[in-house]
């Protein structure tokens, strides 16, 4: 049977288009996680897990959403499925280690991190996932250990070295977070500023810079940074939350009740831009 060049071109185009749609869908899901739209991200990732059952990144990101929203057992189940579906993807082993840390099982966490490294020792994503896992305990309580900054920075630095072309902004965001969580703002600012060179559409780094100014009580500077983020993307919810927090703190140092009222309105805006879930 003779097949026309036009038909071949069309078929190839459909295949490429389908690949692009799936790739974009994972990217969209990650953006939803970053924007703290957890219900939306969960729905998208469940669809991806079913339609791309051999892609370990889908399982990993779904597991991360479960961890962020407090469902450790669900996260562990998803990560375990990910290790089976895509055994060469180390991220799910790192995810299991993160679940272990949140369950105060450092021994099991180390075993899973070692497994991740053995699976993909030259992939920067391995060390990025492990570094993020050590940072994930950023709300210490009696039941959860504090972040392990030394191990986090060691692994994130290794990820930076392996990502020689600096193609992943998440490496620098995580490095910035590692220092910012220790109130080492001068060390954090460099990695955060580096993000804009790699991914100009990223809003997390600018929001974090504004947050650091807020925590240093440099309110006008923080306000300016957060307003820049909002001007660039009016639908990025976390920037409104941080700006609302800034105005509420700023108002507590004076008698400007207008700033407190602005803070409340910004919290409402944040809720409108997320999924109004319990986590938000």
mmCIF file of C-alpha atoms in Angstrom:
data_model
loop_
_atom_site.group_PDB
_atom_site.id
_atom_site.type_symbol
_atom_site.label_atom_id
_atom_site.label_comp_id
_atom_site.label_asym_id
_atom_site.label_seq_id
_atom_site.Cartn_x
_atom_site.Cartn_y
_atom_site.Cartn_z
ATOM 1 C CA UNK A 1 0.000 0.000 0.000
ATOM 2 C CA UNK A 2 1.345 3.369 -0.978
ATOM 3 C CA UNK A 3 1.442 5.944 1.801
ATOM 4 C CA UNK A 4 1.681 9.594 0.868
ATOM 5 C CA UNK A 5 4.349 11.880 2.289
ATOM 6 C CA UNK A 6 1.550 14.046 3.619
ATOM 7 C CA UNK A 7 0.166 11.128 5.656
ATOM 8 C CA UNK A 8 3.614 10.298 7.026
ATOM 9 C CA UNK A 9 4.158 13.923 7.976
ATOM 10 C CA UNK A 10 0.772 14.060 9.667
ATOM 11 C CA UNK A 11 1.396 10.877 11.658
ATOM 12 C CA UNK A 12 4.820 12.060 12.810
ATOM 13 C CA UNK A 13 3.343 15.389 13.738
ATOM 14 C CA UNK A 14 0.655 13.742 15.841
ATOM 15 C CA UNK A 15 3.248 11.641 17.667
ATOM 16 C CA UNK A 16 5.376 14.683 18.385
ATOM 17 C CA UNK A 17 2.352 16.675 19.423
ATOM 18 C CA UNK A 18 1.289 13.902 21.796
ATOM 19 C CA UNK A 19 4.746 13.815 23.374
ATOM 20 C CA UNK A 20 4.694 17.565 23.825
ATOM 21 C CA UNK A 21 1.271 17.429 25.480
ATOM 22 C CA UNK A 22 2.428 14.830 28.014
ATOM 23 C CA UNK A 23 5.654 16.721 28.734
ATOM 24 C CA UNK A 24 3.722 19.936 29.173
ATOM 25 C CA UNK A 25 1.235 18.204 31.463
ATOM 26 C CA UNK A 26 3.978 17.141 33.886
ATOM 27 C CA UNK A 27 5.379 20.643 33.748
ATOM 28 C CA UNK A 28 1.924 22.054 34.459
ATOM 29 C CA UNK A 29 1.529 19.703 37.411
ATOM 30 C CA UNK A 30 4.861 20.862 38.845
ATOM 31 C CA UNK A 31 3.787 24.477 38.401
ATOM 32 C CA UNK A 32 0.575 23.689 40.266
ATOM 33 C CA UNK A 33 2.614 22.219 43.135
ATOM 34 C CA UNK A 34 4.793 25.318 43.242
ATOM 35 C CA UNK A 35 1.689 27.535 43.231
ATOM 36 C CA UNK A 36 0.356 25.471 46.171
ATOM 37 C CA UNK A 37 -2.636 24.228 44.171
ATOM 38 C CA UNK A 38 -2.334 20.775 45.657
ATOM 39 C CA UNK A 39 -5.717 19.348 44.699
ATOM 40 C CA UNK A 40 -5.201 20.405 41.088
ATOM 41 C CA UNK A 41 -1.691 18.935 41.056
ATOM 42 C CA UNK A 42 -2.892 15.663 42.573
ATOM 43 C CA UNK A 43 -5.604 15.263 39.938
ATOM 44 C CA UNK A 44 -3.183 15.990 37.092
ATOM 45 C CA UNK A 45 -0.519 13.628 38.394
ATOM 46 C CA UNK A 46 -2.959 10.779 38.980
ATOM 47 C CA UNK A 47 -3.939 11.100 35.331
ATOM 48 C CA UNK A 48 -0.294 11.073 34.275
ATOM 49 C CA UNK A 49 0.515 8.060 36.435
ATOM 50 C CA UNK A 50 -2.254 6.147 34.677
ATOM 51 C CA UNK A 51 -1.408 7.325 31.153
ATOM 52 C CA UNK A 52 2.394 7.156 31.502
ATOM 53 C CA UNK A 53 2.844 4.258 33.869
ATOM 54 C CA UNK A 54 6.559 3.844 33.098
ATOM 55 C CA UNK A 55 7.558 7.448 33.836
ATOM 56 C CA UNK A 56 9.003 7.543 37.350
ATOM 57 C CA UNK A 57 8.914 11.353 37.511
ATOM 58 C CA UNK A 58 5.102 11.246 37.574
ATOM 59 C CA UNK A 59 5.116 8.947 40.613
ATOM 60 C CA UNK A 60 7.788 11.029 42.334
ATOM 61 C CA UNK A 61 5.919 14.303 41.993
ATOM 62 C CA UNK A 62 2.636 12.735 43.108
ATOM 63 C CA UNK A 63 4.422 11.351 46.145
ATOM 64 C CA UNK A 64 5.809 14.797 46.922
ATOM 65 C CA UNK A 65 2.309 16.280 46.881
ATOM 66 C CA UNK A 66 1.181 13.637 49.366
ATOM 67 C CA UNK A 67 4.146 14.443 51.618
ATOM 68 C CA UNK A 68 3.439 18.175 51.472
ATOM 69 C CA UNK A 69 -0.161 17.576 52.452
ATOM 70 C CA UNK A 70 0.647 15.195 55.281
ATOM 71 C CA UNK A 71 -0.238 11.822 53.740
ATOM 72 C CA UNK A 72 3.014 9.989 54.389
ATOM 73 C CA UNK A 73 1.652 6.469 53.923
ATOM 74 C CA UNK A 74 0.063 7.395 50.593
ATOM 75 C CA UNK A 75 3.322 8.977 49.495
ATOM 76 C CA UNK A 76 5.295 5.873 50.438
ATOM 77 C CA UNK A 77 2.907 3.680 48.443
ATOM 78 C CA UNK A 78 3.256 5.900 45.360
ATOM 79 C CA UNK A 79 7.052 6.054 45.618
ATOM 80 C CA UNK A 80 7.196 2.258 45.949
ATOM 81 C CA UNK A 81 5.107 1.863 42.790
ATOM 82 C CA UNK A 82 7.446 4.319 41.082
ATOM 83 C CA UNK A 83 10.521 2.237 41.881
ATOM 84 C CA UNK A 84 8.850 -0.749 40.231
ATOM 85 C CA UNK A 85 7.461 1.139 37.243
ATOM 86 C CA UNK A 86 10.752 2.919 36.490
ATOM 87 C CA UNK A 87 13.580 1.180 38.402
ATOM 88 C CA UNK A 88 16.282 3.302 36.760
ATOM 89 C CA UNK A 89 14.743 6.504 38.107
ATOM 90 C CA UNK A 90 16.421 7.233 41.438
ATOM 91 C CA UNK A 91 14.032 9.967 42.565
ATOM 92 C CA UNK A 92 11.444 7.569 43.986
ATOM 93 C CA UNK A 93 14.057 5.932 46.223
ATOM 94 C CA UNK A 94 14.934 9.432 47.452
ATOM 95 C CA UNK A 95 11.224 10.032 47.990
ATOM 96 C CA UNK A 96 11.043 6.923 50.161
ATOM 97 C CA UNK A 97 13.974 8.289 52.136
ATOM 98 C CA UNK A 98 12.136 11.579 52.595
ATOM 99 C CA UNK A 99 9.076 9.711 53.877
ATOM 100 C CA UNK A 100 11.378 7.860 56.282
ATOM 101 C CA UNK A 101 12.826 11.104 57.610
ATOM 102 C CA UNK A 102 9.341 12.491 58.186
ATOM 103 C CA UNK A 103 8.616 9.287 60.111
ATOM 104 C CA UNK A 104 11.781 9.716 62.191
ATOM 105 C CA UNK A 105 13.455 6.650 60.681
ATOM 106 C CA UNK A 106 16.898 7.982 59.763
ATOM 107 C CA UNK A 107 18.357 4.492 59.300
ATOM 108 C CA UNK A 108 15.824 3.503 56.648
ATOM 109 C CA UNK A 109 16.184 6.935 55.041
ATOM 110 C CA UNK A 110 19.937 6.429 54.655
ATOM 111 C CA UNK A 111 19.328 2.991 53.086
ATOM 112 C CA UNK A 112 16.940 4.487 50.535
ATOM 113 C CA UNK A 113 19.253 7.402 49.763
ATOM 114 C CA UNK A 114 22.144 4.974 49.204
ATOM 115 C CA UNK A 115 19.910 2.957 46.889
ATOM 116 C CA UNK A 116 19.070 6.114 44.937
ATOM 117 C CA UNK A 117 22.765 6.877 44.458
ATOM 118 C CA UNK A 118 23.497 3.308 43.376
ATOM 119 C CA UNK A 119 20.737 3.514 40.738
ATOM 120 C CA UNK A 120 21.866 6.804 39.184
ATOM 121 C CA UNK A 121 25.185 8.000 40.631
ATOM 122 C CA UNK A 122 25.894 10.493 37.846
ATOM 123 C CA UNK A 123 22.429 12.042 37.550
ATOM 124 C CA UNK A 124 22.138 15.431 39.231
ATOM 125 C CA UNK A 125 18.439 14.740 39.911
ATOM 126 C CA UNK A 126 19.443 11.999 42.354
ATOM 127 C CA UNK A 127 21.299 14.428 44.599
ATOM 128 C CA UNK A 128 18.712 17.167 44.099
ATOM 129 C CA UNK A 129 15.972 14.826 45.376
ATOM 130 C CA UNK A 130 18.095 13.744 48.355
ATOM 131 C CA UNK A 131 19.042 17.328 49.180
ATOM 132 C CA UNK A 132 15.406 18.418 49.064
ATOM 133 C CA UNK A 133 14.477 15.484 51.282
ATOM 134 C CA UNK A 134 16.870 16.643 53.980
ATOM 135 C CA UNK A 135 15.322 20.126 53.779
ATOM 136 C CA UNK A 136 11.698 18.995 53.756
ATOM 137 C CA UNK A 137 11.388 18.988 57.534
ATOM 138 C CA UNK A 138 11.179 22.782 57.623
ATOM 139 C CA UNK A 139 8.425 22.811 60.268
ATOM 140 C CA UNK A 140 10.149 21.094 63.201
ATOM 141 C CA UNK A 141 7.937 19.758 65.963
ATOM 142 C CA UNK A 142 8.232 17.198 68.722
ATOM 143 C CA UNK A 143 7.400 14.488 66.212
ATOM 144 C CA UNK A 144 9.589 15.554 63.310
ATOM 145 C CA UNK A 145 13.340 16.055 63.224
ATOM 146 C CA UNK A 146 14.808 19.379 62.182
ATOM 147 C CA UNK A 147 16.231 19.820 58.688
ATOM 148 C CA UNK A 148 19.694 18.331 58.206
ATOM 149 C CA UNK A 149 21.317 21.346 56.582
ATOM 150 C CA UNK A 150 24.785 19.825 56.297
ATOM 151 C CA UNK A 151 23.605 16.804 54.315
ATOM 152 C CA UNK A 152 21.198 18.952 52.316
ATOM 153 C CA UNK A 153 23.898 21.356 51.173
ATOM 154 C CA UNK A 154 26.359 18.538 50.455
ATOM 155 C CA UNK A 155 23.881 16.821 48.136
ATOM 156 C CA UNK A 156 22.630 20.037 46.528
ATOM 157 C CA UNK A 157 26.210 21.130 45.859
ATOM 158 C CA UNK A 158 26.827 17.752 44.206
ATOM 159 C CA UNK A 159 23.692 18.277 42.095
ATOM 160 C CA UNK A 160 25.004 21.688 41.050
ATOM 161 C CA UNK A 161 28.328 20.159 40.018
ATOM 162 C CA UNK A 162 26.660 17.444 37.921
ATOM 163 C CA UNK A 163 24.235 19.910 36.349
ATOM 164 C CA UNK A 164 27.240 21.540 34.705
ATOM 165 C CA UNK A 165 25.199 23.598 32.236
ATOM 166 C CA UNK A 166 22.940 24.964 34.990
ATOM 167 C CA UNK A 167 19.793 23.877 33.187
ATOM 168 C CA UNK A 168 17.605 23.244 36.249
ATOM 169 C CA UNK A 169 16.570 26.260 38.321
ATOM 170 C CA UNK A 170 15.329 23.951 41.089
ATOM 171 C CA UNK A 171 18.918 23.262 42.117
ATOM 172 C CA UNK A 172 19.498 26.929 42.901
ATOM 173 C CA UNK A 173 16.094 27.393 44.540
ATOM 174 C CA UNK A 174 16.882 24.492 46.857
ATOM 175 C CA UNK A 175 20.349 25.837 47.641
ATOM 176 C CA UNK A 176 18.806 29.219 48.400
ATOM 177 C CA UNK A 177 16.244 27.536 50.652
ATOM 178 C CA UNK A 178 18.976 25.648 52.506
ATOM 179 C CA UNK A 179 20.622 28.916 53.493
ATOM 180 C CA UNK A 180 17.421 30.934 53.965
ATOM 181 C CA UNK A 181 16.034 28.376 56.430
ATOM 182 C CA UNK A 182 19.172 28.969 58.502
ATOM 183 C CA UNK A 183 18.634 32.755 58.282
ATOM 184 C CA UNK A 184 21.836 33.014 56.231
ATOM 185 C CA UNK A 185 20.351 35.532 53.840
ATOM 186 C CA UNK A 186 23.626 36.733 52.355
ATOM 187 C CA UNK A 187 24.421 33.163 51.247
ATOM 188 C CA UNK A 188 20.869 32.554 50.013
ATOM 189 C CA UNK A 189 20.541 35.629 47.831
ATOM 190 C CA UNK A 190 23.101 34.483 45.221
ATOM 191 C CA UNK A 191 21.378 31.189 44.346
ATOM 192 C CA UNK A 192 17.974 32.889 44.288
ATOM 193 C CA UNK A 193 19.187 35.590 41.896
ATOM 194 C CA UNK A 194 20.771 32.912 39.701
ATOM 195 C CA UNK A 195 17.324 31.423 39.057
ATOM 196 C CA UNK A 196 16.211 34.349 36.896
ATOM 197 C CA UNK A 197 19.051 33.653 34.442
ATOM 198 C CA UNK A 198 18.006 30.018 34.045
ATOM 199 C CA UNK A 199 14.225 30.343 34.092
ATOM 200 C CA UNK A 200 12.818 33.883 33.770
ATOM 201 C CA UNK A 201 9.298 32.520 34.301
ATOM 202 C CA UNK A 202 10.094 31.146 37.757
ATOM 203 C CA UNK A 203 8.328 33.076 40.538
ATOM 204 C CA UNK A 204 9.394 31.091 43.591
ATOM 205 C CA UNK A 205 12.867 32.612 43.898
ATOM 206 C CA UNK A 206 11.611 36.205 43.752
ATOM 207 C CA UNK A 207 8.949 35.372 46.337
ATOM 208 C CA UNK A 208 11.609 33.897 48.611
ATOM 209 C CA UNK A 209 13.736 37.032 48.275
ATOM 210 C CA UNK A 210 10.742 39.135 49.292
ATOM 211 C CA UNK A 211 10.160 36.786 52.228
ATOM 212 C CA UNK A 212 13.769 37.209 53.388
ATOM 213 C CA UNK A 213 13.387 40.998 53.351
ATOM 214 C CA UNK A 214 10.192 40.594 55.364
ATOM 215 C CA UNK A 215 11.911 38.425 57.957
ATOM 216 C CA UNK A 216 14.713 41.000 58.206
ATOM 217 C CA UNK A 217 12.010 43.666 58.740
ATOM 218 C CA UNK A 218 13.119 45.468 55.599
ATOM 219 C CA UNK A 219 9.486 45.946 54.699
ATOM 220 C CA UNK A 220 9.742 48.454 51.814
ATOM 221 C CA UNK A 221 12.332 46.287 50.036
ATOM 222 C CA UNK A 222 10.256 43.153 50.581
ATOM 223 C CA UNK A 223 7.147 44.904 49.320
ATOM 224 C CA UNK A 224 8.978 45.942 46.160
ATOM 225 C CA UNK A 225 10.255 42.415 45.473
ATOM 226 C CA UNK A 226 6.864 40.792 45.978
ATOM 227 C CA UNK A 227 5.098 43.393 43.858
ATOM 228 C CA UNK A 228 7.575 42.617 41.061
ATOM 229 C CA UNK A 229 6.559 38.958 41.226
ATOM 230 C CA UNK A 230 2.867 39.851 41.136
ATOM 231 C CA UNK A 231 3.420 42.251 38.234
ATOM 232 C CA UNK A 232 5.111 39.437 36.310
ATOM 233 C CA UNK A 233 2.440 36.850 37.163
ATOM 234 C CA UNK A 234 -0.796 38.077 38.724
ATOM 235 C CA UNK A 235 -1.938 34.487 39.312
ATOM 236 C CA UNK A 236 0.974 33.343 41.466
ATOM 237 C CA UNK A 237 -0.695 32.787 44.821
ATOM 238 C CA UNK A 238 2.300 32.392 47.182
ATOM 239 C CA UNK A 239 3.446 35.959 46.429
ATOM 240 C CA UNK A 240 0.118 37.306 47.718
ATOM 241 C CA UNK A 241 0.416 35.244 50.898
ATOM 242 C CA UNK A 242 3.912 36.546 51.600
ATOM 243 C CA UNK A 243 2.881 40.123 50.818
ATOM 244 C CA UNK A 244 -0.112 39.751 53.125
ATOM 245 C CA UNK A 245 2.163 38.478 55.875
ATOM 246 C CA UNK A 246 4.534 41.380 55.241
ATOM 247 C CA UNK A 247 1.750 43.969 55.586
ATOM 248 C CA UNK A 248 0.454 42.394 58.786
ATOM 249 C CA UNK A 249 3.935 42.412 60.324
ATOM 250 C CA UNK A 250 4.616 45.925 59.048
ATOM 251 C CA UNK A 251 1.381 47.191 60.590
ATOM 252 C CA UNK A 252 2.359 45.732 63.979
ATOM 253 C CA UNK A 253 5.328 48.129 64.101
ATOM 254 C CA UNK A 254 3.158 51.214 63.727
ATOM 255 C CA UNK A 255 -0.365 52.510 63.603
ATOM 256 C CA UNK A 256 -0.975 51.986 59.888
ATOM 257 C CA UNK A 257 -4.179 49.943 60.046
ATOM 258 C CA UNK A 258 -4.535 50.260 56.284
ATOM 259 C CA UNK A 259 -1.632 47.835 55.845
ATOM 260 C CA UNK A 260 -3.326 45.304 58.111
ATOM 261 C CA UNK A 261 -6.499 45.557 56.035
ATOM 262 C CA UNK A 262 -4.424 45.071 52.881
ATOM 263 C CA UNK A 263 -2.893 41.996 54.450
ATOM 264 C CA UNK A 264 -6.298 40.408 55.010
ATOM 265 C CA UNK A 265 -7.324 41.109 51.416
ATOM 266 C CA UNK A 266 -4.103 39.570 50.138
ATOM 267 C CA UNK A 267 -4.719 36.421 52.173
ATOM 268 C CA UNK A 268 -8.138 36.193 50.539
ATOM 269 C CA UNK A 269 -6.512 36.626 47.141
ATOM 270 C CA UNK A 270 -4.084 33.817 47.946
ATOM 271 C CA UNK A 271 -6.958 31.522 48.890
ATOM 272 C CA UNK A 272 -8.796 32.362 45.681
ATOM 273 C CA UNK A 273 -5.730 31.431 43.630
ATOM 274 C CA UNK A 274 -5.177 28.120 45.412
ATOM 275 C CA UNK A 275 -7.739 25.352 45.786
ATOM 276 C CA UNK A 276 -9.044 26.515 49.176
ATOM 277 C CA UNK A 277 -7.947 23.206 50.606
ATOM 278 C CA UNK A 278 -7.186 22.556 54.273
ATOM 279 C CA UNK A 279 -3.497 22.608 53.337
ATOM 280 C CA UNK A 280 -3.802 26.118 51.857
#
